[in-house]
Tab-separated table of C-alpha atoms in Angstrom:
chain	number	residue	atom	x	y	z
A	1	MET	CA	129.483	218.718	124.011
A	2	LYS	CA	132.021	220.969	122.832
A	3	GLN	CA	133.616	220.273	119.725
A	4	THR	CA	136.790	220.566	118.397
A	5	LEU	CA	137.859	220.468	114.526
A	6	VAL	CA	140.685	218.661	113.893
A	7	SER	CA	141.926	219.222	110.592
A	8	ASN	CA	144.627	216.746	108.874
A	9	VAL	CA	145.875	215.246	112.175
A	10	LEU	CA	147.488	212.365	112.899
A	11	VAL	CA	145.495	210.369	115.820
A	12	ILE	CA	147.745	207.301	117.462
A	13	LEU	CA	145.191	205.757	119.640
A	14	SER	CA	146.800	205.188	122.956
A	15	TRP	CA	144.801	202.304	125.598
A	16	MET	CA	145.059	201.755	129.107
A	17	THR	CA	147.696	199.192	130.165
A	18	VAL	CA	145.398	197.771	133.265
A	19	SER	CA	144.455	194.618	133.706
A	20	PRO	CA	140.868	194.300	132.948
A	21	SER	CA	140.396	191.719	135.642
A	22	SER	CA	142.337	193.844	138.074
A	23	ALA	CA	139.312	195.941	138.279
A	24	PHE	CA	136.570	193.511	139.425
A	25	ALA	CA	138.145	193.498	143.252
A	26	ALA	CA	136.471	197.302	143.294
A	27	GLN	CA	132.942	195.715	142.565
A	28	ASP	CA	130.974	195.184	145.419
A	29	ASP	CA	129.826	191.885	143.566
A	30	SER	CA	133.298	190.641	143.227
A	31	ALA	CA	132.550	186.961	143.114
A	32	SER	CA	135.080	185.377	140.437
A	33	LEU	CA	133.541	183.174	138.147
A	34	SER	CA	134.878	179.814	140.245
A	35	SER	CA	132.893	181.402	143.107
A	36	ILE	CA	129.590	181.685	141.387
A	37	GLY	CA	129.966	177.787	140.336
A	38	ASN	CA	129.756	174.518	138.503
A	39	SER	CA	125.811	173.881	138.835
A	40	ALA	CA	122.906	175.374	137.616
A	41	ASP	CA	120.710	174.022	139.952
A	42	ARG	CA	122.346	177.249	142.493
A	43	ALA	CA	119.923	180.315	142.714
A	44	PRO	CA	121.187	182.787	140.546
A	45	LYS	CA	122.427	186.266	141.521
A	46	TYR	CA	122.502	189.627	140.890
A	47	PHE	CA	125.719	191.314	139.710
A	48	THR	CA	125.925	195.270	140.306
A	49	LEU	CA	127.459	196.869	137.228
A	50	PRO	CA	130.826	198.978	138.127
A	51	SER	CA	130.933	202.625	138.309
A	52	LEU	CA	131.086	203.934	134.385
A	53	ARG	CA	134.831	204.832	135.077
A	54	GLU	CA	135.677	201.348	136.205
A	55	GLN	CA	133.899	199.677	133.157
A	56	GLU	CA	135.631	202.426	130.529
A	57	THR	CA	138.580	200.543	132.273
A	58	ILE	CA	137.429	196.705	132.182
A	59	GLN	CA	136.571	197.560	128.519
A	60	ASP	CA	139.357	199.429	127.196
A	61	GLY	CA	141.867	196.724	128.697
A	62	TRP	CA	139.636	194.072	126.388
A	63	THR	CA	139.662	195.986	123.302
A	64	LYS	CA	143.886	196.544	123.898
A	65	GLU	CA	143.920	192.541	123.761
A	66	ARG	CA	141.775	192.295	120.586
A	67	ARG	CA	143.294	194.978	118.679
A	68	LYS	CA	146.596	193.607	119.713
A	69	ARG	CA	145.463	190.663	117.826
A	70	ILE	CA	144.514	191.901	114.471
A	71	PRO	CA	148.593	191.739	112.449
A	72	LYS	CA	148.491	187.814	112.988
A	73	ILE	CA	144.399	187.698	111.949
A	74	LEU	CA	145.579	189.827	109.019
A	75	LYS	CA	148.830	187.445	108.430
A	76	LYS	CA	146.447	184.416	108.998
A	77	TYR	CA	144.056	185.591	105.763
A	78	GLY	CA	147.334	186.538	103.476
A	79	VAL	CA	146.599	190.411	103.694
A	80	ASP	CA	149.490	193.229	104.056
A	81	ALA	CA	146.934	196.024	105.427
A	82	TRP	CA	143.444	196.882	106.367
A	83	LEU	CA	142.004	199.980	105.630
A	84	ILE	CA	138.492	201.076	107.480
A	85	SER	CA	136.902	204.612	107.600
A	86	GLN	CA	133.828	206.359	107.923
A	87	LYS	CA	132.255	209.567	108.823
A	88	GLU	CA	130.228	210.226	111.773
A	89	TYR	CA	126.422	208.518	112.479
A	90	ALA	CA	127.532	205.953	109.771
A	91	GLU	CA	129.680	204.083	110.659
A	92	GLU	CA	131.599	200.557	109.838
A	93	THR	CA	130.023	198.112	111.229
A	94	VAL	CA	133.584	196.294	112.735
A	95	PHE	CA	133.610	200.319	114.462
A	96	TRP	CA	131.568	199.255	117.321
A	97	SER	CA	134.082	196.885	118.042
A	98	LEU	CA	137.570	198.751	117.722
A	99	LYS	CA	136.313	201.539	119.719
A	100	SER	CA	137.082	203.059	122.667
A	101	ALA	CA	134.532	202.872	125.838
A	102	LYS	CA	134.029	206.752	125.708
A	103	GLN	CA	133.657	207.065	121.914
A	104	PHE	CA	129.702	207.223	121.084
A	105	SER	CA	130.402	207.640	117.087
A	106	ALA	CA	133.117	208.622	114.814
A	107	ARG	CA	134.394	211.890	114.061
A	108	ARG	CA	134.214	214.154	111.444
A	109	ARG	CA	135.703	210.832	108.813
A	110	THR	CA	137.409	208.473	111.220
A	111	THR	CA	139.863	206.538	108.989
A	112	THR	CA	141.915	203.509	110.541
A	113	LEU	CA	144.393	201.587	108.620
A	114	PHE	CA	146.050	198.105	110.510
A	115	ILE	CA	149.137	197.101	108.845
A	116	ALA	CA	150.455	192.992	109.172
A	117	ASN	CA	153.986	193.704	108.517
A	118	PRO	CA	155.030	197.234	109.956
A	119	THR	CA	158.617	198.379	109.354
A	120	LYS	CA	161.071	198.717	112.413
A	121	GLY	CA	160.385	201.437	114.306
A	122	SER	CA	156.567	201.839	112.906
A	123	PRO	CA	153.099	201.427	114.297
A	124	SER	CA	150.864	198.461	113.272
A	125	SER	CA	147.773	200.759	113.593
A	126	TYR	CA	147.004	204.588	112.173
A	127	THR	CA	144.177	206.401	113.012
A	128	TRP	CA	143.258	209.809	110.857
A	129	ILE	CA	139.904	211.785	112.278
A	130	ASP	CA	139.530	214.723	109.284
A	131	ASN	CA	137.073	216.402	107.749
A	132	THR	CA	139.604	217.787	104.748
A	133	PRO	CA	140.407	215.572	101.725
A	134	LYS	CA	144.215	216.011	103.094
A	135	VAL	CA	143.335	212.837	104.915
A	136	TRP	CA	143.744	210.597	102.122
A	137	GLU	CA	147.312	212.173	101.396
A	138	SER	CA	148.266	211.079	104.926
A	139	VAL	CA	146.922	207.804	104.173
A	140	LYS	CA	149.040	207.652	100.692
A	141	GLU	CA	152.140	208.653	102.646
A	142	VAL	CA	152.059	205.677	105.093
A	143	LEU	CA	151.825	203.317	102.496
A	144	SER	CA	154.040	204.565	100.431
A	145	LYS	CA	156.399	203.788	103.363
A	146	GLN	CA	155.314	200.729	104.546
A	147	LYS	CA	154.034	199.300	100.806
A	148	PRO	CA	151.325	196.369	101.385
A	149	ALA	CA	150.772	194.494	98.020
A	150	SER	CA	147.100	193.937	99.139
A	151	ILE	CA	144.687	196.469	101.447
A	152	ALA	CA	141.260	194.615	102.908
A	153	ILE	CA	138.378	196.848	102.883
A	154	ASN	CA	134.529	195.773	104.048
A	155	THR	CA	132.371	195.310	101.593
A	156	HIS	CA	131.606	191.989	101.289
A	157	PRO	CA	128.133	191.860	99.568
A	158	GLN	CA	126.322	189.542	102.411
A	159	ILE	CA	128.198	189.326	105.670
A	160	ALA	CA	127.076	192.273	107.362
A	161	PHE	CA	129.839	192.375	109.325
A	162	SER	CA	132.432	192.422	106.814
A	163	SER	CA	130.323	194.935	104.301
A	164	GLY	CA	130.112	197.918	106.848
A	165	LEU	CA	132.129	200.616	104.580
A	166	HIS	CA	129.564	202.567	103.150
A	167	ALA	CA	129.079	203.237	99.163
A	168	GLY	CA	129.402	206.794	99.259
A	169	GLU	CA	132.524	206.237	101.130
A	170	LEU	CA	133.702	203.787	99.312
A	171	ASP	CA	133.742	206.264	96.496
A	172	ALA	CA	135.856	208.907	98.331
A	173	LEU	CA	138.433	206.308	99.441
A	174	LYS	CA	139.000	205.690	95.566
A	175	GLU	CA	139.386	209.188	94.862
A	176	GLY	CA	141.561	209.889	97.078
A	177	LEU	CA	143.724	206.849	97.095
A	178	GLY	CA	144.013	207.168	93.306
A	179	LYS	CA	144.746	204.243	90.715
A	180	GLU	CA	147.891	202.975	92.390
A	181	TRP	CA	146.831	201.546	95.727
A	182	VAL	CA	143.319	201.551	94.910
A	183	SER	CA	144.479	198.242	92.523
A	184	LYS	CA	145.528	197.276	95.729
A	185	LEU	CA	142.188	196.606	97.580
A	186	VAL	CA	140.371	194.004	97.772
A	187	SER	CA	137.648	191.987	100.117
A	188	GLN	CA	138.482	189.200	102.990
A	189	PRO	CA	135.640	188.785	105.122
A	190	MET	CA	137.510	186.818	107.370
A	191	ILE	CA	139.480	189.383	108.916
A	192	ALA	CA	136.313	191.546	110.041
A	193	VAL	CA	134.498	188.568	110.906
A	194	GLU	CA	137.714	186.938	113.702
A	195	TYR	CA	138.412	190.127	114.816
A	196	ILE	CA	134.776	190.434	116.184
A	197	ALA	CA	133.821	186.502	116.102
A	198	THR	CA	136.671	185.817	118.445
A	199	MET	CA	136.548	187.098	122.706
A	200	PRO	CA	140.137	187.125	125.170
A	201	GLN	CA	139.837	184.760	127.923
A	202	SER	CA	139.038	188.283	130.080
A	203	ARG	CA	136.256	188.507	129.392
A	204	ALA	CA	135.127	185.435	130.641
A	205	GLU	CA	134.703	186.747	134.091
A	206	TRP	CA	132.119	188.982	133.315
A	207	TYR	CA	129.979	187.273	130.692
A	208	GLY	CA	129.519	184.664	133.947
A	209	LYS	CA	127.901	187.600	135.686
A	210	LEU	CA	126.223	189.060	133.054
A	211	GLN	CA	124.687	185.745	132.664
A	212	SER	CA	123.969	185.274	136.454
A	213	THR	CA	122.270	188.574	136.196
A	214	ALA	CA	119.252	187.413	133.381
A	215	TRP	CA	119.261	184.328	134.781
A	216	ALA	CA	117.643	185.985	138.135
A	217	MET	CA	116.019	188.083	136.449
A	218	ILE	CA	114.059	185.345	134.841
A	219	SER	CA	113.980	183.898	137.493
A	220	GLU	CA	112.179	186.888	139.708
A	221	ALA	CA	110.058	186.998	136.512
A	222	PHE	CA	108.848	183.303	136.650
A	223	SER	CA	107.511	183.894	140.136
A	224	GLU	CA	105.050	184.590	141.790
A	225	SER	CA	105.967	187.611	142.957
A	226	VAL	CA	105.422	189.490	139.896
A	227	ILE	CA	102.379	186.639	138.140
A	228	GLU	CA	99.112	186.190	139.223
A	229	PRO	CA	97.363	183.747	137.286
A	230	GLY	CA	94.458	184.837	136.186
A	231	VAL	CA	95.508	188.462	136.351
A	232	THR	CA	99.002	188.786	135.081
A	233	THR	CA	99.505	188.677	131.010
A	234	THR	CA	102.056	187.748	129.560
A	235	THR	CA	102.828	191.506	128.015
A	236	ASP	CA	102.739	192.650	132.125
A	237	VAL	CA	106.004	190.179	132.467
A	238	GLU	CA	107.819	191.497	129.329
A	239	TRP	CA	107.743	195.075	130.851
A	240	TRP	CA	108.491	194.393	134.168
A	241	LEU	CA	111.700	192.550	132.620
A	242	ARG	CA	112.128	195.463	130.534
A	243	ASP	CA	111.989	197.759	133.763
A	244	LYS	CA	113.906	195.985	135.883
A	245	VAL	CA	116.846	195.875	133.419
A	246	GLN	CA	116.975	199.580	133.451
A	247	ALA	CA	116.830	199.532	136.925
A	248	MET	CA	120.037	197.857	137.022
A	249	ASN	CA	121.570	200.238	134.817
A	250	TYR	CA	121.609	197.298	131.974
A	251	THR	CA	120.480	197.804	128.811
A	252	THR	CA	119.040	194.899	125.688
A	253	TRP	CA	119.311	194.531	122.694
A	254	PHE	CA	115.585	193.010	122.015
A	255	HIS	CA	112.370	193.860	123.819
A	256	PRO	CA	111.334	190.336	125.893
A	257	ASP	CA	109.384	187.745	124.414
A	258	VAL	CA	107.263	185.883	126.700
A	259	THR	CA	104.598	183.553	125.171
A	260	ILE	CA	102.359	180.944	126.464
A	261	ILE	CA	102.888	177.178	124.989
A	262	ASP	CA	99.771	175.440	123.251
A	263	GLU	CA	100.046	173.575	120.043
A	264	ASN	CA	100.320	176.806	117.963
A	265	ALA	CA	102.837	178.000	119.969
A	266	TRP	CA	106.316	178.041	117.753
A	267	ASN	CA	105.167	177.020	115.079
A	268	LEU	CA	108.224	177.113	112.709
A	269	SER	CA	107.012	175.167	109.628
A	270	SER	CA	107.533	177.910	106.966
A	271	THR	CA	110.544	177.356	104.453
A	272	SER	CA	109.656	180.619	103.244
A	273	SER	CA	112.887	182.756	102.556
A	274	SER	CA	110.577	185.984	103.415
A	275	SER	CA	108.333	186.918	105.829
A	276	PHE	CA	105.990	189.750	106.276
A	277	LEU	CA	105.420	191.280	109.844
A	278	SER	CA	101.915	191.393	111.318
A	279	GLU	CA	99.775	194.588	111.810
A	280	ASN	CA	100.386	194.566	115.430
A	281	GLU	CA	104.358	194.448	115.333
A	282	LEU	CA	104.431	197.037	112.438
A	283	THR	CA	102.250	199.449	115.030
A	284	GLY	CA	103.646	198.434	117.586
A	285	THR	CA	100.198	196.819	119.323
A	286	GLU	CA	100.271	194.271	121.958
A	287	GLU	CA	98.934	191.388	122.485
A	288	LYS	CA	97.465	190.768	125.754
A	289	ASN	CA	97.008	186.857	126.937
A	290	VAL	CA	96.248	186.225	130.637
A	291	ILE	CA	98.644	183.563	132.185
A	292	GLN	CA	96.478	181.431	134.024
A	293	GLN	CA	97.347	177.933	136.326
A	294	GLY	CA	98.393	175.246	134.455
A	295	ASP	CA	99.938	177.268	131.402
A	296	LEU	CA	103.641	176.594	130.005
A	297	LEU	CA	105.586	179.447	129.388
A	298	HIS	CA	107.928	180.267	127.754
A	299	VAL	CA	110.905	183.625	127.248
A	300	ASP	CA	113.427	185.339	125.473
A	301	PHE	CA	115.304	187.255	126.568
A	302	GLY	CA	119.018	188.899	127.023
A	303	VAL	CA	120.720	191.989	128.969
A	304	THR	CA	123.399	193.982	127.177
A	305	ALA	CA	126.595	195.873	128.999
A	306	LEU	CA	130.205	196.180	128.824
A	307	GLY	CA	129.758	196.003	125.552
A	308	LEU	CA	128.527	192.461	125.578
A	309	ASN	CA	125.276	190.661	124.819
A	310	THR	CA	123.434	187.743	126.364
A	311	ASP	CA	120.785	185.109	124.617
A	312	THR	CA	118.509	182.959	127.064
A	313	GLN	CA	115.344	180.746	126.980
A	314	HIS	CA	113.783	179.379	129.281
A	315	LEU	CA	110.107	177.569	130.725
A	316	ALA	CA	108.249	177.843	133.286
A	317	TYR	CA	105.139	175.919	134.868
A	318	VAL	CA	102.181	177.683	136.765
A	319	LEU	CA	101.373	174.925	139.499
A	320	PRO	CA	97.718	174.922	140.385
A	321	PRO	CA	96.845	174.276	143.685
A	322	SER	CA	96.095	170.878	143.083
A	323	GLN	CA	99.114	169.511	141.544
A	324	THR	CA	102.267	168.685	143.965
A	325	GLY	CA	104.630	168.941	140.819
A	326	ILE	CA	105.595	169.555	137.362
A	327	PRO	CA	103.360	167.343	134.949
A	328	ALA	CA	106.116	164.022	133.649
A	329	SER	CA	105.106	164.966	129.884
A	330	LEU	CA	106.260	168.585	130.669
A	331	LEU	CA	110.005	166.949	131.811
A	332	ALA	CA	109.974	164.812	129.295
A	333	GLY	CA	109.435	167.527	126.707
A	334	LEU	CA	112.897	169.640	128.595
A	335	LYS	CA	115.203	166.740	128.830
A	336	LYS	CA	114.607	165.516	125.048
A	337	ALA	CA	115.303	169.527	124.560
A	338	ASN	CA	118.271	169.126	126.927
A	339	ARG	CA	119.758	166.416	124.890
A	340	ALA	CA	119.406	167.810	121.745
A	341	GLN	CA	121.817	170.691	122.912
A	342	ASP	CA	124.207	168.250	124.304
A	343	ILE	CA	124.011	166.978	120.386
A	344	VAL	CA	124.626	170.515	118.764
A	345	LEU	CA	127.603	170.751	121.671
A	346	SER	CA	128.835	167.501	120.503
A	347	HIS	CA	129.651	168.535	116.546
A	348	LEU	CA	130.325	172.510	117.643
A	349	GLN	CA	133.924	171.302	116.440
A	350	VAL	CA	136.521	174.380	115.234
A	351	GLY	CA	137.320	174.794	111.919
A	352	ARG	CA	134.097	172.989	111.144
A	353	THR	CA	131.849	174.699	109.171
A	354	GLY	CA	127.876	175.858	110.231
A	355	ASN	CA	126.265	173.331	107.510
A	356	GLU	CA	128.964	170.753	108.320
A	357	ILE	CA	127.703	170.844	111.721
A	358	LEU	CA	124.076	170.799	111.031
A	359	LYS	CA	124.117	168.212	109.004
A	360	ASP	CA	125.423	166.249	111.209
A	361	VAL	CA	123.660	167.509	114.833
A	362	LEU	CA	119.971	166.600	112.576
A	363	ALA	CA	120.747	163.281	111.314
A	364	GLU	CA	121.735	162.634	114.841
A	365	LEU	CA	118.365	163.795	115.995
A	366	LYS	CA	116.689	161.500	113.745
A	367	LYS	CA	118.959	158.813	114.586
A	368	GLU	CA	117.147	159.329	118.134
A	369	ASN	CA	113.626	159.925	116.786
A	370	ILE	CA	113.635	163.389	117.999
A	371	THR	CA	112.353	166.087	115.790
A	372	GLY	CA	112.795	169.517	116.320
A	373	LYS	CA	114.453	172.676	114.642
A	374	VAL	CA	118.150	174.084	115.269
A	375	TYR	CA	119.566	177.923	114.999
A	376	SER	CA	122.382	178.304	116.694
A	377	HIS	CA	124.134	181.648	116.520
A	378	PRO	CA	127.296	183.260	117.469
A	379	ILE	CA	126.739	186.392	120.481
A	380	GLY	CA	129.226	188.332	122.233
A	381	ASP	CA	129.204	192.132	120.666
A	382	TRP	CA	126.170	191.416	119.061
A	383	GLY	CA	123.019	189.258	119.954
A	384	HIS	CA	123.827	187.553	116.486
A	385	ALA	CA	127.270	187.883	115.946
A	386	ALA	CA	130.059	187.265	113.719
A	387	GLY	CA	130.671	183.850	112.507
A	388	ALA	CA	129.197	180.825	111.488
A	389	LEU	CA	125.485	180.136	111.773
A	390	ILE	CA	124.104	176.490	112.375
A	391	GLY	CA	120.715	176.560	110.929
A	392	MET	CA	118.384	179.468	110.447
A	393	THR	CA	114.582	178.796	111.476
A	394	ASN	CA	113.452	178.743	107.598
A	395	LEU	CA	116.417	177.105	106.518
A	396	GLN	CA	117.256	173.742	107.949
A	397	ASP	CA	119.506	172.049	104.974
A	398	LYS	CA	121.789	174.979	104.996
A	399	VAL	CA	122.554	178.616	105.144
A	400	PRO	CA	124.223	179.986	102.153
A	401	VAL	CA	127.169	182.141	102.864
A	402	LEU	CA	126.975	182.301	106.942
A	403	GLY	CA	126.390	178.928	107.122
A	404	ASP	CA	129.820	178.211	105.245
A	405	LEU	CA	131.935	179.757	107.546
A	406	PRO	CA	134.173	177.964	110.097
A	407	VAL	CA	133.830	177.690	114.008
A	408	LEU	CA	136.343	179.792	114.847
A	409	LYS	CA	138.234	179.089	118.691
A	410	GLY	CA	137.611	181.785	120.864
A	411	MET	CA	133.646	182.339	119.843
A	412	TYR	CA	130.615	182.326	121.975
A	413	TYR	CA	127.369	180.820	120.972
A	414	SER	CA	123.658	180.467	121.288
A	415	ILE	CA	123.125	177.182	121.609
A	416	GLU	CA	119.614	178.229	120.654
A	417	LEU	CA	116.805	175.589	118.796
A	418	LEU	CA	113.323	173.618	119.671
A	419	VAL	CA	112.205	170.261	119.944
A	420	GLU	CA	108.610	168.467	119.710
A	421	HIS	CA	107.626	166.021	122.265
A	422	TYR	CA	103.432	164.651	122.873
A	423	VAL	CA	101.819	165.524	125.279
A	424	GLY	CA	98.935	162.738	126.054
A	425	LYS	CA	96.729	164.676	128.599
A	426	ARG	CA	96.289	166.751	126.398
A	427	GLY	CA	96.553	164.800	122.603
A	428	VAL	CA	99.049	167.721	121.230
A	429	VAL	CA	102.515	168.023	120.021
A	430	LEU	CA	104.194	170.759	122.063
A	431	ARG	CA	106.972	172.377	121.338
A	432	PHE	CA	110.252	173.357	123.774
A	433	PRO	CA	112.128	176.263	122.823
A	434	VAL	CA	115.930	176.536	124.917
A	435	GLU	CA	118.469	178.414	124.425
A	436	GLU	CA	121.222	179.182	126.231
A	437	ASP	CA	125.149	180.636	125.879
A	438	VAL	CA	128.183	178.645	125.835
A	439	ARG	CA	131.478	180.143	125.685
A	440	TRP	CA	135.090	178.361	124.165
A	441	VAL	CA	137.850	177.373	126.624
A	442	PRO	CA	141.080	176.442	125.109
A	443	SER	CA	142.987	173.301	126.275
A	444	SER	CA	146.079	175.082	127.105
A	445	SER	CA	147.479	178.690	128.393
A	446	SER	CA	147.769	180.194	125.517
A	447	GLU	CA	144.690	180.798	123.021
A	448	GLU	CA	147.520	180.868	120.547
A	449	ASP	CA	148.740	177.598	120.498
A	450	ASP	CA	146.603	175.054	118.539
A	451	ASN	CA	142.563	174.885	118.186
A	452	LYS	CA	142.157	171.830	120.959
A	453	GLY	CA	139.649	173.598	123.839
A	454	THR	CA	135.980	172.519	125.253
A	455	TRP	CA	132.824	174.904	125.251
A	456	VAL	CA	131.259	175.716	128.889
A	457	TRP	CA	128.018	176.905	130.080
A	458	ALA	CA	128.628	180.552	129.961
A	459	TYR	CA	126.456	180.506	133.324
A	460	GLY	CA	128.154	176.981	134.508
A	461	GLY	CA	125.097	175.057	133.778
A	462	ARG	CA	121.748	175.164	131.484
A	463	GLN	CA	118.094	174.909	132.321
A	464	GLU	CA	117.252	171.338	133.360
A	465	LYS	CA	114.037	172.071	135.728
A	466	PHE	CA	111.406	174.603	134.900
A	467	HIS	CA	110.458	177.410	136.959
A	468	ILE	CA	107.636	176.969	138.608
A	469	ILE	CA	104.784	179.586	139.425
A	470	LYS	CA	103.032	178.991	142.325
A	471	SER	CA	99.375	179.507	142.554
A	472	ARG	CA	96.978	181.286	145.397
A	473	PRO	CA	95.492	178.262	147.171
A	474	GLY	CA	91.745	178.122	146.103
A	475	LYS	CA	91.717	179.822	142.514
A	476	GLU	CA	91.758	176.564	140.065
A	477	GLY	CA	91.472	177.817	136.583
A	478	HIS	CA	92.083	177.286	133.502
A	479	GLY	CA	94.480	174.276	132.928
A	480	VAL	CA	93.988	172.532	136.144
A	481	ASP	CA	95.119	168.932	135.598
A	482	GLU	CA	95.351	168.633	131.806
A	483	PHE	CA	98.819	167.743	131.549
A	484	GLY	CA	98.444	164.854	134.478
A	485	SER	CA	101.171	165.123	137.772
A	486	GLY	CA	104.104	164.453	137.777
A	487	ASP	CA	107.114	165.295	140.836
A	488	LEU	CA	108.801	167.980	141.195
């Protein structure tokens, strides 16, 4: 790539004015979210991504919408300006949600200044690309004209999305700005959190399509076309998913995890705040577990495209030829997990903190005699995105700092949890981990009116039925009739 030296030049980013929704008609798979449906009983559909050029139009349209909200966010938190600065390959975390689709990194030193109340005729944002100290003179010139009393920078010690300013860049910034402006620097973590966490409604269409595609991949992976009991391993299925993601020009933000659920699986009883990686995890050594008839399977899987991420956990059952349906004990376990999801959603209210929600959810689970863990998180620009955490696997009383953040309107959440259920036929307690993404839908046509709205499943539903992997007739194996029978 040819690089052009840009020195002491002010660059005002010009964003496309094309509406993201206008690009949908150019796709082959042009079904709208409404036509995708509202029931998880439908067969999930694969959606092919548009051309990279069309993706740029869609993504930059979203980013333009989001950047327009920044002055209002600054006013909400009582800050007059927001300064973001980074060097190439040492970007601030928030940079990735501010950049254009064609930007792969910051250039030289890239410095952006947002103004809450710009003077008449002045822009609300400025961006400089410069590799000389002269950039700070240009920044100070704008500051002198705009006269902000407070300038937020991203230096929070515990919130990743609000702590992206590198230590060396902070030193350079302070030296370049001088005492007058350094005295006005403040840390207000909710600016970056709210900007990254909240989504324009125009993103919902494609987020539903990504969810449908993720479900379709899981459904195909958890089928006899991929799994042959007694031969296929959990590792085989994980790599099948990775290959499928690549074949469709999607990517992912974590390696798929496929496990066989038994009494030892998903034992999250540890309350330690620290953990150690196993030798296999450190070296990449693969554990090969052969899938057998009668196995209960679990997958944790997500796809990434168009700057969005999904996160889904589903359960499957390997049906032996001698059985005609899913064992009743497993059906009851999934139903209990669905009930726990309902409880989380009933308490997921805008303005409440993650810890407040966690406390009430666990109290209601206890009241209904449901034993489990809740560890739900924001999702969107990142797999584990900015915003309030509702529990963590090792923190079920409260989550420091991140659990004290409020839920915001316009967020996406992964409703992630597990429940325990006694399986009498086996005489053991099994854990049923589930995860589905939800998005906020405002009650009025304007997102800015109030906090009233509702949460909807991003795909239009959740898993309420097991994926079924049929066994080949005449091949009885491990696990047959261990659970007992039930109806499909």
